[in-house]
Amino acid sequence: MTAIGCIGICTGGGDAPGLNAVIRAVVKCAFLKYKWKIIGIPDGFDGLIWPEKSYELKLRDVSGILPRGGTILGTTNRGNPFRYCTVENGQEVVRDISDTVIANARKLGIDAVISIGGDGSQTIALELFRKGMQIVGVPKTIDNDLSATEVTFGFDTAVTTATDAVDKIHTTAESHHRIMVVEVMGRDAGWIAVQAGIAGGAHVILIPEIPFTIENVCRFVRAREGYGKRFTIVVVAEGVKLPPELKDNRRVGSVGNLIGSAIAACADKEVRVSVLGHIQRGGTPTPFDRILATRFGVAAVDLIAQGGFGKMVCLRCGRVEVVDIAEAIGHLKTVSPDGQFVQTAKAIGISFGDSSPQA
Ligand code: F6P
C-alpha cells in the first residue's frame, strides 16, 4: 500500500441530498485527523479525463455546504471511463480510457480516491480498483435500493419531500372529490412510494414489486365512495410495471399520467396527476441524511487509512460497517410484498391494486 498523503473525491450518478455533507466530512476528517491533502474531482470520473479541472479542497471550501442539496463537485451519469462515448466524424465511438484516468490521478498526486455513487459508479470504482487504483466507495441513491446498505442518505429527504406533497394533495383532493395520482421516483424499487404513501396517508400505493390492475384500483375507489369517501389518493412509483391492458408508452407520457387516464376512464371520475420528479432529489437534506452522510464520509476516510481498498462503507443494524464493492454491486434491494411495510400498509386498509377490496 502506498503511504497516503493526498486523496481525491468524486460524486457520480444522479445527485442526492447529503452529497455535500459527505464531501464536508471527508475534507474535515482527512485534513484534521490525518493531515492529508484533498483533491476535488469534478463531474464523477470525467474530472480525471481532464485533470486540469480538479482542484484542492480546503476547509474553507466546505464551509456552509452541510445544508445544501446537490454536490459542489458536480456529477454525471454518463461518464464511464471503460466505455467512454464520443462523436467523431458524426459517428459514435466508444473507447476504454481507464488507463488515462488512472495515469491522471497519479499525475495529480492522488494516492487514493473516494467514489460516492450508486450501483453504476461503484461498478466503475471496482473496475478501477482491479486495475490498481486505491479506491473506496460511499453508497448513494435516493431510491434506497442498494442491497448492501440498510439505507442510503438522500432517501429520507426524498421521502420527506414526497410526504409533504401527499399531505398537500390531500386537502385539494378532498375539496374537489377527485382521484389524485402522485408519481414519485423509484426506478426499480418502490421504497419512496411505500414510505411516503404510509406517511402521507395515501389510499392506494402502486409499486414495481406488486402487479396491479386498474379494475382493482377502481373497485377500491368505489368501495371508498360506498362509505362516503369521495376522494382517493394514489401514490405511484415511476418504475411500476403497467398491467397488460395499458400500452407502456411511458417515454411519451409519465407513468402517472398513463395510470391516471386509465383510472379516470374506468372509475368515471375526475383525476388529476402530479409528477414530483426531480423535486425529490433537491432541497436541504434532513437531519437523518446529514448525520448518515457525515458518518459515511468519516468512515470512508478511516477506511483509506486502514488500507481497505475495493471496499465500500454501508449501514447495517444502525452501525457503519464495510463491505467488498464486488459483493455490494448488482443486487437490488426491493420492497418485499410479504414484508413489514406492505403488510402494515395493507393492515390499515391501503390497497396495492393487487386484489379486490373486501365487501
Ligand atoms: O436513481 C435515482 C433516480 O432519481 C431514479 O429514481 C430516477 O429514475 C433517476 O434517478 C432519474 O435520473 P435522471 O436524473 O438521469 O433523470
Short mmCIF file of C-alpha atoms and ligand atoms in Angstrom, two decimals:
data_model
loop_
_atom_site.label_atom_id
_atom_site.label_comp_id
_atom_site.label_asym_id
_atom_site.label_seq_id
_atom_site.Cartn_x
_atom_site.Cartn_y
_atom_site.Cartn_z
CA MET A 1 0.00 0.00 0.00
CA THR A 2 1.24 3.48 -0.95
CA ALA A 3 1.55 5.79 2.05
CA ILE A 4 -1.34 8.25 1.90
CA GLY A 5 -0.64 11.96 1.62
CA CYS A 6 -3.35 13.04 -0.78
CA ILE A 7 -6.83 11.73 -1.59
CA GLY A 8 -9.28 12.52 -4.38
CA ILE A 9 -13.05 12.61 -4.05
CA CYS A 10 -15.75 12.46 -6.72
CA THR A 11 -19.52 12.18 -6.92
CA GLY A 12 -21.11 10.16 -9.74
CA GLY A 13 -24.59 9.26 -10.96
CA GLY A 14 -27.77 11.13 -10.04
CA ASP A 15 -27.35 13.57 -7.19
CA ALA A 16 -28.90 13.02 -3.76
CA PRO A 17 -29.39 15.34 -0.80
CA GLY A 18 -26.47 14.69 1.56
CA LEU A 19 -23.66 14.53 -1.02
CA ASN A 20 -22.25 17.83 0.20
CA ALA A 21 -22.41 16.58 3.78
CA VAL A 22 -20.22 13.61 2.76
CA ILE A 23 -17.75 15.90 0.96
CA ARG A 24 -17.58 18.16 4.00
CA ALA A 25 -17.00 15.24 6.38
CA VAL A 26 -14.29 13.78 4.13
CA VAL A 27 -12.42 17.08 3.82
CA LYS A 28 -12.65 17.83 7.54
CA CYS A 29 -11.68 14.33 8.71
CA ALA A 30 -8.90 13.81 6.12
CA PHE A 31 -7.35 17.16 6.96
CA LEU A 32 -7.92 17.39 10.71
CA LYS A 33 -7.33 13.74 11.64
CA TYR A 34 -4.76 12.65 9.04
CA LYS A 35 -3.29 15.93 7.68
CA TRP A 36 -3.92 14.73 4.10
CA LYS A 37 -4.39 16.96 1.09
CA ILE A 38 -7.79 16.58 -0.61
CA ILE A 39 -8.41 16.99 -4.35
CA GLY A 40 -11.96 17.60 -5.60
CA ILE A 41 -12.55 15.71 -8.87
CA PRO A 42 -15.41 17.38 -10.78
CA ASP A 43 -18.25 15.56 -12.57
CA GLY A 44 -17.59 12.00 -11.49
CA PHE A 45 -14.66 10.24 -13.16
CA ASP A 46 -14.88 12.78 -16.01
CA GLY A 47 -12.76 15.03 -13.79
CA LEU A 48 -9.86 12.61 -14.25
CA ILE A 49 -10.15 12.75 -18.04
CA TRP A 50 -9.43 16.48 -17.84
CA PRO A 51 -7.25 16.64 -14.69
CA GLU A 52 -6.73 20.38 -15.04
CA LYS A 53 -10.31 20.78 -13.83
CA SER A 54 -9.53 19.14 -10.48
CA TYR A 55 -8.65 21.38 -7.57
CA GLU A 56 -7.59 21.25 -3.95
CA LEU A 57 -10.41 21.30 -1.42
CA LYS A 58 -9.57 23.23 1.72
CA LEU A 59 -11.60 23.57 4.87
CA ARG A 60 -12.95 26.92 3.72
CA ASP A 61 -14.34 25.28 0.54
CA VAL A 62 -16.64 23.06 2.56
CA SER A 63 -17.74 25.72 5.00
CA GLY A 64 -21.51 26.22 4.85
CA ILE A 65 -22.28 23.31 2.49
CA LEU A 66 -23.79 20.95 5.08
CA PRO A 67 -27.42 22.02 4.45
CA ARG A 68 -27.03 22.39 0.68
CA GLY A 69 -28.60 19.90 -1.75
CA GLY A 70 -26.73 18.78 -4.89
CA THR A 71 -22.97 18.37 -4.99
CA ILE A 72 -20.39 21.13 -5.13
CA LEU A 73 -18.26 18.79 -7.27
CA GLY A 74 -20.88 18.30 -9.97
CA THR A 75 -21.87 14.87 -11.26
CA THR A 76 -22.80 12.95 -14.37
CA ASN A 77 -24.46 9.64 -15.05
CA ARG A 78 -22.76 9.22 -18.42
CA GLY A 79 -19.03 9.26 -17.66
CA ASN A 80 -17.84 5.65 -17.66
CA PRO A 81 -14.09 5.65 -18.48
CA PHE A 82 -14.28 1.98 -19.55
CA ARG A 83 -16.93 2.75 -22.14
CA TYR A 84 -16.39 6.40 -22.90
CA CYS A 85 -18.57 7.72 -25.74
CA THR A 86 -17.50 10.48 -28.11
CA VAL A 87 -18.73 11.56 -31.51
CA GLU A 88 -16.04 11.51 -34.18
CA ASN A 89 -16.85 12.43 -37.80
CA GLY A 90 -20.53 12.15 -36.99
CA GLN A 91 -20.09 8.59 -35.64
CA GLU A 92 -20.44 7.50 -32.02
CA VAL A 93 -17.17 5.96 -30.84
CA VAL A 94 -16.83 4.00 -27.56
CA ARG A 95 -13.34 3.79 -26.01
CA ASP A 96 -11.71 2.43 -22.87
CA ILE A 97 -9.84 5.42 -21.42
CA SER A 98 -9.39 3.96 -17.93
CA ASP A 99 -5.57 3.97 -18.29
CA THR A 100 -5.70 7.73 -18.86
CA VAL A 101 -7.91 8.18 -15.80
CA ILE A 102 -5.51 6.18 -13.60
CA ALA A 103 -2.46 7.98 -15.02
CA ASN A 104 -4.09 11.38 -14.46
CA ALA A 105 -4.90 10.53 -10.84
CA ARG A 106 -1.19 9.73 -10.35
CA LYS A 107 -0.17 12.97 -12.09
CA LEU A 108 -2.37 14.88 -9.64
CA GLY A 109 -0.55 13.14 -6.78
CA ILE A 110 -3.71 11.33 -5.67
CA ASP A 111 -2.88 8.23 -3.62
CA ALA A 112 -6.45 7.05 -3.10
CA VAL A 113 -9.94 8.00 -4.30
CA ILE A 114 -13.31 8.13 -2.56
CA SER A 115 -16.07 7.40 -5.07
CA ILE A 116 -19.52 8.47 -3.90
CA GLY A 117 -22.21 6.95 -6.06
CA GLY A 118 -24.81 4.30 -6.74
CA ASP A 119 -24.52 0.92 -8.36
CA GLY A 120 -23.15 2.27 -11.67
CA SER A 121 -20.43 4.41 -10.05
CA GLN A 122 -19.41 1.59 -7.71
CA THR A 123 -19.13 -0.80 -10.66
CA ILE A 124 -16.70 1.65 -12.29
CA ALA A 125 -14.88 2.03 -8.95
CA LEU A 126 -14.45 -1.75 -8.76
CA GLU A 127 -13.05 -1.93 -12.30
CA LEU A 128 -10.59 0.88 -11.48
CA PHE A 129 -9.62 -0.90 -8.24
CA ARG A 130 -8.94 -4.09 -10.22
CA LYS A 131 -6.63 -2.06 -12.46
CA GLY A 132 -4.65 -0.85 -9.46
CA MET A 133 -6.37 2.33 -8.28
CA GLN A 134 -6.64 2.58 -4.47
CA ILE A 135 -10.33 3.35 -4.17
CA VAL A 136 -13.12 3.14 -1.59
CA GLY A 137 -16.85 3.63 -2.10
CA VAL A 138 -19.65 5.55 -0.41
CA PRO A 139 -23.14 4.37 -1.45
CA LYS A 140 -25.70 6.89 -2.65
CA THR A 141 -29.21 6.84 -4.13
CA ILE A 142 -32.48 8.43 -3.17
CA ASP A 143 -34.19 5.19 -4.27
CA ASN A 144 -32.67 3.25 -1.33
CA ASP A 145 -32.39 0.15 -3.49
CA LEU A 146 -28.76 -0.87 -2.79
CA SER A 147 -28.86 -4.22 -1.03
CA ALA A 148 -25.51 -3.81 0.75
CA THR A 149 -26.74 -0.99 2.95
CA GLU A 150 -29.79 -0.70 5.15
CA VAL A 151 -30.32 2.84 3.98
CA THR A 152 -28.65 5.45 1.77
CA PHE A 153 -28.52 9.18 2.51
CA GLY A 154 -30.93 11.17 0.35
CA PHE A 155 -33.72 8.66 0.81
CA ASP A 156 -35.07 10.21 3.99
CA THR A 157 -35.10 13.66 2.35
CA ALA A 158 -36.89 12.28 -0.73
CA VAL A 159 -39.50 10.56 1.46
CA THR A 160 -39.96 13.80 3.43
CA THR A 161 -40.48 15.78 0.21
CA ALA A 162 -42.89 13.21 -1.22
CA THR A 163 -44.83 13.00 2.07
CA ASP A 164 -45.15 16.77 2.14
CA ALA A 165 -46.57 16.65 -1.40
CA VAL A 166 -49.09 13.93 -0.48
CA ASP A 167 -50.14 15.99 2.56
CA LYS A 168 -50.75 19.00 0.33
CA ILE A 169 -52.61 16.94 -2.27
CA HIS A 170 -54.94 15.66 0.46
CA THR A 171 -56.82 18.89 1.03
CA THR A 172 -57.42 19.68 -2.61
CA ALA A 173 -58.40 16.03 -3.34
CA GLU A 174 -60.97 16.15 -0.56
CA SER A 175 -62.35 19.54 -1.58
CA HIS A 176 -62.91 18.51 -5.22
CA HIS A 177 -63.89 14.87 -4.59
CA ARG A 178 -61.20 13.78 -7.02
CA ILE A 179 -58.81 10.94 -7.51
CA MET A 180 -55.30 12.34 -7.23
CA VAL A 181 -52.36 10.38 -8.61
CA VAL A 182 -48.94 11.34 -7.21
CA GLU A 183 -45.97 9.89 -9.11
CA VAL A 184 -42.80 9.56 -7.07
CA MET A 185 -39.31 8.36 -8.00
CA GLY A 186 -38.16 4.76 -7.72
CA ARG A 187 -36.86 3.32 -10.95
CA ASP A 188 -36.64 -0.29 -9.82
CA ALA A 189 -37.96 -0.30 -6.26
CA GLY A 190 -40.99 1.17 -4.53
CA TRP A 191 -39.35 2.34 -1.29
CA ILE A 192 -40.19 6.03 -1.69
CA ALA A 193 -43.77 5.20 -2.75
CA VAL A 194 -44.38 2.82 0.15
CA GLN A 195 -42.90 5.04 2.83
CA ALA A 196 -44.31 8.36 1.57
CA GLY A 197 -47.62 6.59 0.93
CA ILE A 198 -47.85 5.33 4.51
CA ALA A 199 -46.55 8.60 5.99
CA GLY A 200 -48.86 10.74 3.85
CA GLY A 201 -51.98 8.64 4.37
CA ALA A 202 -52.35 7.52 0.73
CA HIS A 203 -55.18 5.13 -0.06
CA VAL A 204 -53.55 3.24 -2.93
CA ILE A 205 -49.82 2.58 -3.45
CA LEU A 206 -48.58 1.12 -6.73
CA ILE A 207 -45.00 -0.21 -6.80
CA PRO A 208 -42.83 -2.19 -9.24
CA GLU A 209 -42.78 -5.21 -6.91
CA ILE A 210 -46.56 -5.80 -6.84
CA PRO A 211 -48.57 -6.40 -10.04
CA PHE A 212 -51.84 -4.45 -10.02
CA THR A 213 -54.89 -3.95 -12.20
CA ILE A 214 -56.77 -0.73 -12.94
CA GLU A 215 -60.01 -2.60 -12.23
CA ASN A 216 -58.85 -3.41 -8.66
CA VAL A 217 -57.94 0.25 -8.10
CA CYS A 218 -61.35 1.36 -9.39
CA ARG A 219 -63.21 -1.18 -7.25
CA PHE A 220 -61.32 0.21 -4.29
CA VAL A 221 -62.32 3.78 -5.26
CA ARG A 222 -65.97 2.68 -5.49
CA ALA A 223 -65.76 0.93 -2.13
CA ARG A 224 -64.49 4.17 -0.59
CA GLU A 225 -67.37 6.08 -2.21
CA GLY A 226 -69.69 3.48 -0.68
CA TYR A 227 -68.75 4.62 2.79
CA GLY A 228 -68.75 8.32 1.99
CA LYS A 229 -65.11 8.93 1.00
CA ARG A 230 -65.41 10.72 -2.31
CA PHE A 231 -61.69 11.22 -2.88
CA THR A 232 -58.76 8.85 -3.27
CA ILE A 233 -55.02 9.42 -3.29
CA VAL A 234 -52.93 7.04 -5.37
CA VAL A 235 -49.12 7.11 -4.94
CA VAL A 236 -47.33 5.54 -7.91
CA ALA A 237 -43.63 4.66 -8.15
CA GLU A 238 -42.25 5.68 -11.54
CA GLY A 239 -40.90 2.17 -12.14
CA VAL A 240 -44.26 0.44 -11.67
CA LYS A 241 -44.99 -2.36 -14.17
CA LEU A 242 -48.08 -1.47 -16.14
CA PRO A 243 -50.85 -4.08 -16.48
CA PRO A 244 -51.00 -5.70 -19.96
CA GLU A 245 -54.12 -3.73 -20.95
CA LEU A 246 -52.15 -0.44 -20.73
CA LYS A 247 -49.74 0.32 -23.54
CA ASP A 248 -46.40 1.06 -21.92
CA ASN A 249 -45.53 4.25 -23.77
CA ARG A 250 -44.09 5.92 -20.67
CA ARG A 251 -41.41 7.58 -22.75
CA VAL A 252 -44.15 9.75 -24.24
CA GLY A 253 -46.06 10.49 -21.06
CA SER A 254 -45.27 9.83 -17.43
CA VAL A 255 -46.43 6.56 -15.94
CA GLY A 256 -48.57 8.57 -13.51
CA ASN A 257 -50.43 10.14 -16.43
CA LEU A 258 -50.97 6.77 -18.13
CA ILE A 259 -52.39 5.28 -14.93
CA GLY A 260 -54.38 8.43 -14.16
CA SER A 261 -56.10 8.38 -17.58
CA ALA A 262 -56.90 4.67 -17.24
CA ILE A 263 -58.39 5.18 -13.77
CA ALA A 264 -60.43 8.17 -14.98
CA ALA A 265 -61.92 6.10 -17.81
CA CYS A 266 -62.66 3.09 -15.61
CA ALA A 267 -63.92 4.88 -12.48
CA ASP A 268 -65.70 7.66 -14.40
CA LYS A 269 -64.31 10.24 -12.01
CA GLU A 270 -62.14 13.31 -12.30
CA VAL A 271 -58.47 12.51 -11.94
CA ARG A 272 -55.52 14.86 -11.58
CA VAL A 273 -51.89 13.82 -11.73
CA SER A 274 -48.83 15.32 -10.05
CA VAL A 275 -45.41 14.10 -11.12
CA LEU A 276 -42.93 15.07 -8.41
CA GLY A 277 -39.84 14.17 -10.43
CA HIS A 278 -36.53 15.78 -9.55
CA ILE A 279 -38.04 17.90 -6.77
CA GLN A 280 -37.37 14.76 -4.70
CA ARG A 281 -33.67 14.96 -5.47
CA GLY A 282 -33.32 18.59 -4.42
CA GLY A 283 -33.56 20.63 -1.27
CA THR A 284 -31.80 20.62 2.03
CA PRO A 285 -31.04 17.16 3.46
CA THR A 286 -32.95 16.10 6.55
CA PRO A 287 -31.01 15.78 9.82
CA PHE A 288 -31.06 11.98 9.37
CA ASP A 289 -29.40 12.27 5.94
CA ARG A 290 -26.85 14.84 7.15
CA ILE A 291 -25.85 12.58 10.01
CA LEU A 292 -25.67 9.42 7.87
CA ALA A 293 -23.69 11.28 5.19
CA THR A 294 -21.26 12.58 7.82
CA ARG A 295 -20.82 9.09 9.30
CA PHE A 296 -20.19 7.63 5.83
CA GLY A 297 -17.69 10.38 4.97
CA VAL A 298 -15.65 9.85 8.13
CA ALA A 299 -15.81 6.05 7.74
CA ALA A 300 -14.56 6.28 4.14
CA VAL A 301 -11.53 8.33 5.23
CA ASP A 302 -10.79 5.86 8.03
CA LEU A 303 -11.15 3.01 5.52
CA ILE A 304 -8.43 4.57 3.36
CA ALA A 305 -6.19 4.97 6.42
CA GLN A 306 -6.69 1.25 7.14
CA GLY A 307 -5.91 0.29 3.52
CA GLY A 308 -9.42 -1.06 2.91
CA PHE A 309 -9.36 -0.52 -0.84
CA GLY A 310 -12.01 -2.10 -3.03
CA LYS A 311 -14.45 -1.76 -0.15
CA MET A 312 -17.50 0.41 0.44
CA VAL A 313 -18.96 1.79 3.65
CA CYS A 314 -22.52 0.77 4.48
CA LEU A 315 -25.07 0.79 7.28
CA ARG A 316 -26.04 -2.47 8.99
CA CYS A 317 -28.26 -2.66 12.06
CA GLY A 318 -27.65 1.04 12.57
CA ARG A 319 -23.83 0.66 12.57
CA VAL A 320 -21.47 1.87 9.86
CA GLU A 321 -19.60 -1.15 8.50
CA VAL A 322 -17.71 -2.05 5.34
CA VAL A 323 -18.41 -4.47 2.50
CA ASP A 324 -16.42 -5.52 -0.58
CA ILE A 325 -17.62 -3.45 -3.53
CA ALA A 326 -17.66 -6.70 -5.54
CA GLU A 327 -20.27 -8.08 -3.14
CA ALA A 328 -22.24 -4.85 -2.94
CA ILE A 329 -22.99 -4.22 -6.60
CA GLY A 330 -25.59 -5.78 -8.84
CA HIS A 331 -28.08 -6.75 -6.15
CA LEU A 332 -31.18 -4.62 -5.89
CA LYS A 333 -32.97 -4.22 -2.57
CA THR A 334 -36.64 -4.25 -3.44
CA VAL A 335 -39.80 -3.98 -1.37
CA SER A 336 -40.98 -7.42 -0.31
CA PRO A 337 -44.71 -7.91 -0.92
CA ASP A 338 -44.72 -10.06 2.23
CA GLY A 339 -42.52 -7.69 4.24
CA GLN A 340 -43.50 -5.48 7.16
CA PHE A 341 -44.01 -2.26 5.20
CA VAL A 342 -46.51 -3.71 2.75
CA GLN A 343 -48.22 -5.80 5.41
CA THR A 344 -48.52 -2.81 7.75
CA ALA A 345 -49.99 -0.74 4.93
CA LYS A 346 -52.46 -3.48 4.00
CA ALA A 347 -53.46 -3.89 7.65
CA ILE A 348 -54.65 -0.29 7.72
CA GLY A 349 -56.60 -0.70 4.50
CA ILE A 350 -54.15 0.65 1.92
CA SER A 351 -54.62 -1.03 -1.46
CA PHE A 352 -51.73 -2.11 -3.69
CA GLY A 353 -54.14 -2.74 -6.55
CA ASP A 354 -53.41 -6.47 -6.37
CA SER A 355 -56.77 -7.61 -5.08
CA SER A 356 -60.40 -6.58 -4.93
CA PRO A 357 -61.45 -4.70 -1.80
CA GLN A 358 -63.27 -6.82 0.74
CA ALA A 359 -67.03 -6.31 0.80
O1 F6P B 1 -31.76 6.55 -9.21
C1 F6P B 1 -32.20 7.77 -8.75
C2 F6P B 1 -33.17 8.38 -9.72
O2 F6P B 1 -33.61 9.59 -9.13
C3 F6P B 1 -34.35 7.49 -10.09
O3 F6P B 1 -35.35 7.47 -9.12
C4 F6P B 1 -34.78 8.13 -11.39
O4 F6P B 1 -35.42 7.21 -12.22
C5 F6P B 1 -33.49 8.54 -12.00
O5 F6P B 1 -32.56 8.71 -10.94
C6 F6P B 1 -33.60 9.81 -12.81
O6 F6P B 1 -32.37 10.06 -13.41
P1 F6P B 1 -32.05 11.36 -14.27
O7 F6P B 1 -31.64 12.45 -13.30
O8 F6P B 1 -30.95 10.95 -15.15
O9 F6P B 1 -33.30 11.75 -14.99
#
